[in-house]
Amino acid sequence: AQRVTQPEKLLSVFKGAPVELKCNYSYSGSPELFWYVQYSRQRLQLLLRHISRESIKGFTADLNKGETSFHLKKPFAQEEDSAMYYCALLTGGFKTIFGAGTRLFVKA
Amino acid sequence: GAVVSQHPSRVICKSGTSVKIECRSLDFQATTMFWYRQFPKQSLMLMATSNEGSKATYEQGVEKDKFLINHASLTLSTLTVTSAHPEDSSFYICSARVNQGGVEQFFGPGTRLTVL
């Protein structure tokens, strides 16, 4: 079965604290994984993809095939990081499956 | 980046009426667009894949006669909710890829449908 699991609906951290948003996937093929972000009153937009191995806005995510995970991390959270984050899996049929999303709230 | 627009952004209609939502790719051609539905505080659920010049591919459990999709040109896809009922009230979002096989999806701002 093709599935993306984000176990946390809400994650609340203090400004400056490290943050990790968890994502696990289930997929029989070679996965292509993404993190999308939705800021308040804005549309969904791509944050990063695993194949590019880049850091965007201080966020990184490493694909761990052994643990079937693609957790999103940032060493020092900022208030402007508060948003809804969706982990997504691109299937071989070029359909994207989204996780349930995690709302990150960064407190001052 | 590529821009996708949706119209209208918000619509309120009476039960039994049909509502059409437009999705346009403004600065690129999209052979494939996707329609999602999002319930409050829930994830995006793919409803169908809209292919230019051919029939849409619907996900399991989505009634194709209820949710009519037309992809008449490389920049426009429409979703028509026919004979809408209150349970159809939701947030509908479209997205598109810049080219066939492209991996990044660009999303529209969404359309809030409320059926009274």
GROMACS .gro file of C-alpha atoms in nm:
model
  224
    1ALA     CA    1   0.000   0.000   0.000
    2GLN     CA    2   0.110   0.354  -0.072
    3ARG     CA    3   0.088   0.565   0.236
    4VAL     CA    4   0.243   0.865   0.405
    5THR     CA    5   0.217   0.893   0.781
    6GLN     CA    6   0.275   1.205   0.985
    7PRO     CA    7   0.213   1.098   1.343
    8GLU     CA    8   0.197   1.444   1.496
    9LYS     CA    9  -0.095   1.672   1.422
   10LEU     CA   10   0.053   1.954   1.624
   11LEU     CA   11   0.407   2.033   1.725
   12SER     CA   12   0.477   2.325   1.952
   13VAL     CA   13   0.833   2.444   2.022
   14PHE     CA   14   1.000   2.753   2.156
   15LYS     CA   15   1.189   2.990   1.930
   16GLY     CA   16   1.549   2.878   1.899
   17ALA     CA   17   1.474   2.518   1.986
   18PRO     CA   18   1.538   2.233   1.745
   19VAL     CA   19   1.242   2.094   1.558
   20GLU     CA   20   1.178   1.761   1.390
   21LEU     CA   21   0.863   1.683   1.198
   22LYS     CA   22   0.825   1.312   1.147
   23CYS     CA   23   0.724   1.142   0.826
   24ASN     CA   24   0.713   0.774   0.742
   25TYR     CA   25   0.613   0.626   0.411
   26SER     CA   26   0.505   0.296   0.267
   27TYR     CA   27   0.588   0.235  -0.098
   28SER     CA   28   0.710  -0.067  -0.288
   29GLY     CA   29   0.900   0.128  -0.553
   30SER     CA   30   1.181   0.379  -0.537
   31PRO     CA   31   1.037   0.672  -0.344
   32GLU     CA   32   1.052   1.037  -0.431
   33LEU     CA   33   0.964   1.240  -0.127
   34PHE     CA   34   0.884   1.602  -0.068
   35TRP     CA   35   0.793   1.844   0.204
   36TYR     CA   36   0.531   2.104   0.124
   37VAL     CA   37   0.449   2.398   0.351
   38GLN     CA   38   0.138   2.610   0.385
   39TYR     CA   39   0.173   2.939   0.570
   40SER     CA   40  -0.132   3.110   0.710
   41ARG     CA   41  -0.366   3.228   0.435
   42GLN     CA   42  -0.127   3.117   0.162
   43ARG     CA   43  -0.132   2.836  -0.086
   44LEU     CA   44   0.060   2.515  -0.051
   45GLN     CA   45   0.416   2.539  -0.181
   46LEU     CA   46   0.713   2.313  -0.215
   47LEU     CA   47   0.967   2.339   0.066
   48LEU     CA   48   1.217   2.076  -0.037
   49ARG     CA   49   1.260   1.743  -0.214
   50HIS     CA   50   1.487   1.461  -0.115
   51ILE     CA   51   1.663   1.430  -0.449
   52SER     CA   52   1.800   1.782  -0.433
   53ARG     CA   53   1.956   1.735  -0.091
   54GLU     CA   54   1.940   2.105  -0.026
   55SER     CA   55   1.862   2.312   0.280
   56ILE     CA   56   1.574   2.553   0.243
   57LYS     CA   57   1.508   2.815   0.510
   58GLY     CA   58   1.734   2.614   0.737
   59PHE     CA   59   1.529   2.296   0.696
   60THR     CA   60   1.679   1.966   0.588
   61ALA     CA   61   1.533   1.623   0.536
   62ASP     CA   62   1.715   1.296   0.481
   63LEU     CA   63   1.560   0.995   0.322
   64ASN     CA   64   1.620   0.685   0.531
   65LYS     CA   65   1.513   0.387   0.327
   66GLY     CA   66   1.585   0.144   0.606
   67GLU     CA   67   1.344   0.318   0.838
   68THR     CA   68   1.121   0.438   0.550
   69SER     CA   69   1.137   0.785   0.695
   70PHE     CA   70   1.184   1.137   0.567
   71HIS     CA   71   1.185   1.352   0.876
   72LEU     CA   72   1.209   1.730   0.843
   73LYS     CA   73   1.455   1.902   1.073
   74LYS     CA   74   1.570   2.248   1.166
   75PRO     CA   75   1.825   2.317   1.439
   76PHE     CA   76   1.683   2.652   1.552
   77ALA     CA   77   1.315   2.720   1.496
   78GLN     CA   78   1.196   3.070   1.413
   79GLU     CA   79   0.853   3.220   1.466
   80GLU     CA   80   0.806   3.257   1.093
   81ASP     CA   81   0.837   2.881   1.059
   82SER     CA   82   0.492   2.842   1.210
   83ALA     CA   83   0.286   2.675   0.938
   84MET     CA   84   0.129   2.354   0.824
   85TYR     CA   85   0.376   2.102   0.687
   86TYR     CA   86   0.287   1.814   0.460
   87CYS     CA   87   0.509   1.524   0.371
   88ALA     CA   88   0.434   1.388   0.023
   89LEU     CA   89   0.523   1.084  -0.184
   90LEU     CA   90   0.537   1.085  -0.562
   91THR     CA   91   0.431   0.751  -0.699
   92GLY     CA   92   0.530   0.585  -1.023
   93GLY     CA   93   0.204   0.697  -1.177
   94PHE     CA   94   0.305   1.057  -1.106
   95LYS     CA   95   0.038   1.095  -0.843
   96THR     CA   96   0.132   1.265  -0.519
   97ILE     CA   97   0.012   1.122  -0.192
   98PHE     CA   98   0.007   1.359   0.102
   99GLY     CA   99   0.038   1.289   0.470
  100ALA     CA  100  -0.217   1.427   0.713
  101GLY     CA  101   0.003   1.724   0.790
  102THR     CA  102   0.166   1.861   1.103
  103ARG     CA  103   0.098   2.206   1.233
  104LEU     CA  104   0.414   2.362   1.368
  105PHE     CA  105   0.374   2.638   1.619
  106VAL     CA  106   0.685   2.826   1.724
  107LYS     CA  107   0.640   3.018   2.044
  108ALA     CA  108   0.828   3.338   2.122
  109GLY     CA  109   0.788   2.991  -1.001
  110ALA     CA  110   0.488   2.877  -1.200
  111VAL     CA  111   0.153   3.025  -1.103
  112VAL     CA  112  -0.179   2.847  -1.082
  113SER     CA  113  -0.500   3.040  -1.028
  114GLN     CA  114  -0.845   2.928  -0.925
  115HIS     CA  115  -1.179   3.095  -0.966
  116PRO     CA  116  -1.388   3.157  -0.771
  117SER     CA  117  -1.206   3.167  -0.439
  118ARG     CA  118  -1.529   3.125  -0.250
  119VAL     CA  119  -1.877   3.017  -0.350
  120ILE     CA  120  -2.199   2.966  -0.161
  121CYS     CA  121  -2.483   2.788  -0.335
  122LYS     CA  122  -2.813   2.624  -0.267
  123SER     CA  123  -2.851   2.251  -0.247
  124GLY     CA  124  -2.926   2.101  -0.586
  125THR     CA  125  -2.740   2.355  -0.793
  126SER     CA  126  -2.420   2.295  -0.989
  127VAL     CA  127  -2.100   2.483  -0.931
  128LYS     CA  128  -1.808   2.520  -1.169
  129ILE     CA  129  -1.454   2.586  -1.046
  130GLU     CA  130  -1.182   2.693  -1.287
  131CYS     CA  131  -0.813   2.617  -1.258
  132ARG     CA  132  -0.567   2.798  -1.482
  133SER     CA  133  -0.196   2.776  -1.530
  134LEU     CA  134  -0.097   3.136  -1.590
  135ASP     CA  135   0.255   3.120  -1.726
  136PHE     CA  136   0.300   2.765  -1.838
  137GLN     CA  137   0.120   2.485  -2.016
  138ALA     CA  138  -0.005   2.199  -1.807
  139THR     CA  139  -0.090   1.874  -1.978
  140THR     CA  140  -0.188   1.735  -1.642
  141MET     CA  141  -0.370   1.900  -1.356
  142PHE     CA  142  -0.485   1.750  -1.030
  143TRP     CA  143  -0.793   1.817  -0.823
  144TYR     CA  144  -0.784   1.774  -0.448
  145ARG     CA  145  -1.038   1.804  -0.173
  146GLN     CA  146  -0.946   1.913   0.174
  147PHE     CA  147  -1.170   1.885   0.476
  148PRO     CA  148  -1.106   2.105   0.779
  149LYS     CA  149  -0.786   2.011   0.958
  150GLN     CA  150  -0.732   1.717   0.727
  151SER     CA  151  -0.495   1.640   0.446
  152LEU     CA  152  -0.543   1.682   0.075
  153MET     CA  153  -0.725   1.394  -0.085
  154LEU     CA  154  -0.665   1.345  -0.454
  155MET     CA  155  -0.995   1.335  -0.638
  156ALA     CA  156  -0.887   1.304  -0.996
  157THR     CA  157  -0.614   1.362  -1.249
  158SER     CA  158  -0.717   1.589  -1.532
  159ASN     CA  159  -0.555   1.521  -1.869
  160GLU     CA  160  -0.571   1.770  -2.151
  161GLY     CA  161  -0.773   1.638  -2.440
  162SER     CA  162  -0.879   1.318  -2.272
  163LYS     CA  163  -1.095   1.190  -1.991
  164ALA     CA  164  -1.000   1.250  -1.633
  165THR     CA  165  -0.879   0.967  -1.417
  166TYR     CA  166  -1.077   0.946  -1.095
  167GLU     CA  167  -0.960   0.805  -0.766
  168GLN     CA  168  -1.146   0.521  -0.607
  169GLY     CA  169  -1.460   0.636  -0.435
  170VAL     CA  170  -1.493   0.961  -0.629
  171GLU     CA  171  -1.811   0.979  -0.835
  172LYS     CA  172  -1.723   1.092  -1.184
  173ASP     CA  173  -2.081   1.188  -1.261
  174LYS     CA  174  -2.086   1.403  -0.951
  175PHE     CA  175  -1.755   1.574  -1.008
  176LEU     CA  176  -1.723   1.652  -1.376
  177ILE     CA  177  -1.377   1.745  -1.494
  178ASN     CA  178  -1.297   1.904  -1.825
  179HIS     CA  179  -0.947   1.988  -1.943
  180ALA     CA  180  -1.019   2.170  -2.262
  181SER     CA  181  -0.687   2.342  -2.310
  182LEU     CA  182  -0.330   2.330  -2.188
  183THR     CA  183  -0.399   2.609  -1.942
  184LEU     CA  184  -0.749   2.539  -1.815
  185SER     CA  185  -0.918   2.262  -1.624
  186THR     CA  186  -1.264   2.289  -1.473
  187LEU     CA  187  -1.432   2.097  -1.195
  188THR     CA  188  -1.810   2.101  -1.187
  189VAL     CA  189  -1.983   1.982  -0.875
  190THR     CA  190  -2.321   1.871  -1.002
  191SER     CA  191  -2.636   1.882  -0.792
  192ALA     CA  192  -2.436   1.994  -0.493
  193HIS     CA  193  -2.539   1.891  -0.143
  194PRO     CA  194  -2.420   2.012   0.197
  195GLU     CA  195  -2.183   1.718   0.227
  196ASP     CA  196  -2.000   1.850  -0.080
  197SER     CA  197  -1.902   2.157   0.117
  198SER     CA  198  -1.526   2.157   0.126
  199PHE     CA  199  -1.207   2.324   0.011
  200TYR     CA  200  -1.117   2.228  -0.342
  201ILE     CA  201  -0.760   2.273  -0.460
  202CYS     CA  202  -0.609   2.223  -0.802
  203SER     CA  203  -0.246   2.179  -0.892
  204ALA     CA  204  -0.036   2.137  -1.201
  205ARG     CA  205   0.308   2.029  -1.304
  206VAL     CA  206   0.511   2.241  -1.541
  207ASN     CA  207   0.568   1.958  -1.780
  208GLN     CA  208   0.480   1.596  -1.818
  209GLY     CA  209   0.703   1.401  -1.587
  210GLY     CA  210   0.792   1.704  -1.382
  211VAL     CA  211   0.793   1.637  -1.013
  212GLU     CA  212   0.713   1.967  -0.848
  213GLN     CA  213   0.347   2.056  -0.817
  214PHE     CA  214   0.226   2.413  -0.817
  215PHE     CA  215  -0.093   2.470  -0.629
  216GLY     CA  216  -0.382   2.701  -0.676
  217PRO     CA  217  -0.509   2.904  -0.382
  218GLY     CA  218  -0.816   2.682  -0.344
  219THR     CA  219  -1.191   2.734  -0.364
  220ARG     CA  220  -1.412   2.723  -0.058
  221LEU     CA  221  -1.749   2.570  -0.148
  222THR     CA  222  -2.038   2.602   0.092
  223VAL     CA  223  -2.363   2.431   0.002
  224LEU     CA  224  -2.663   2.546   0.200
   0.00000   0.00000   0.00000
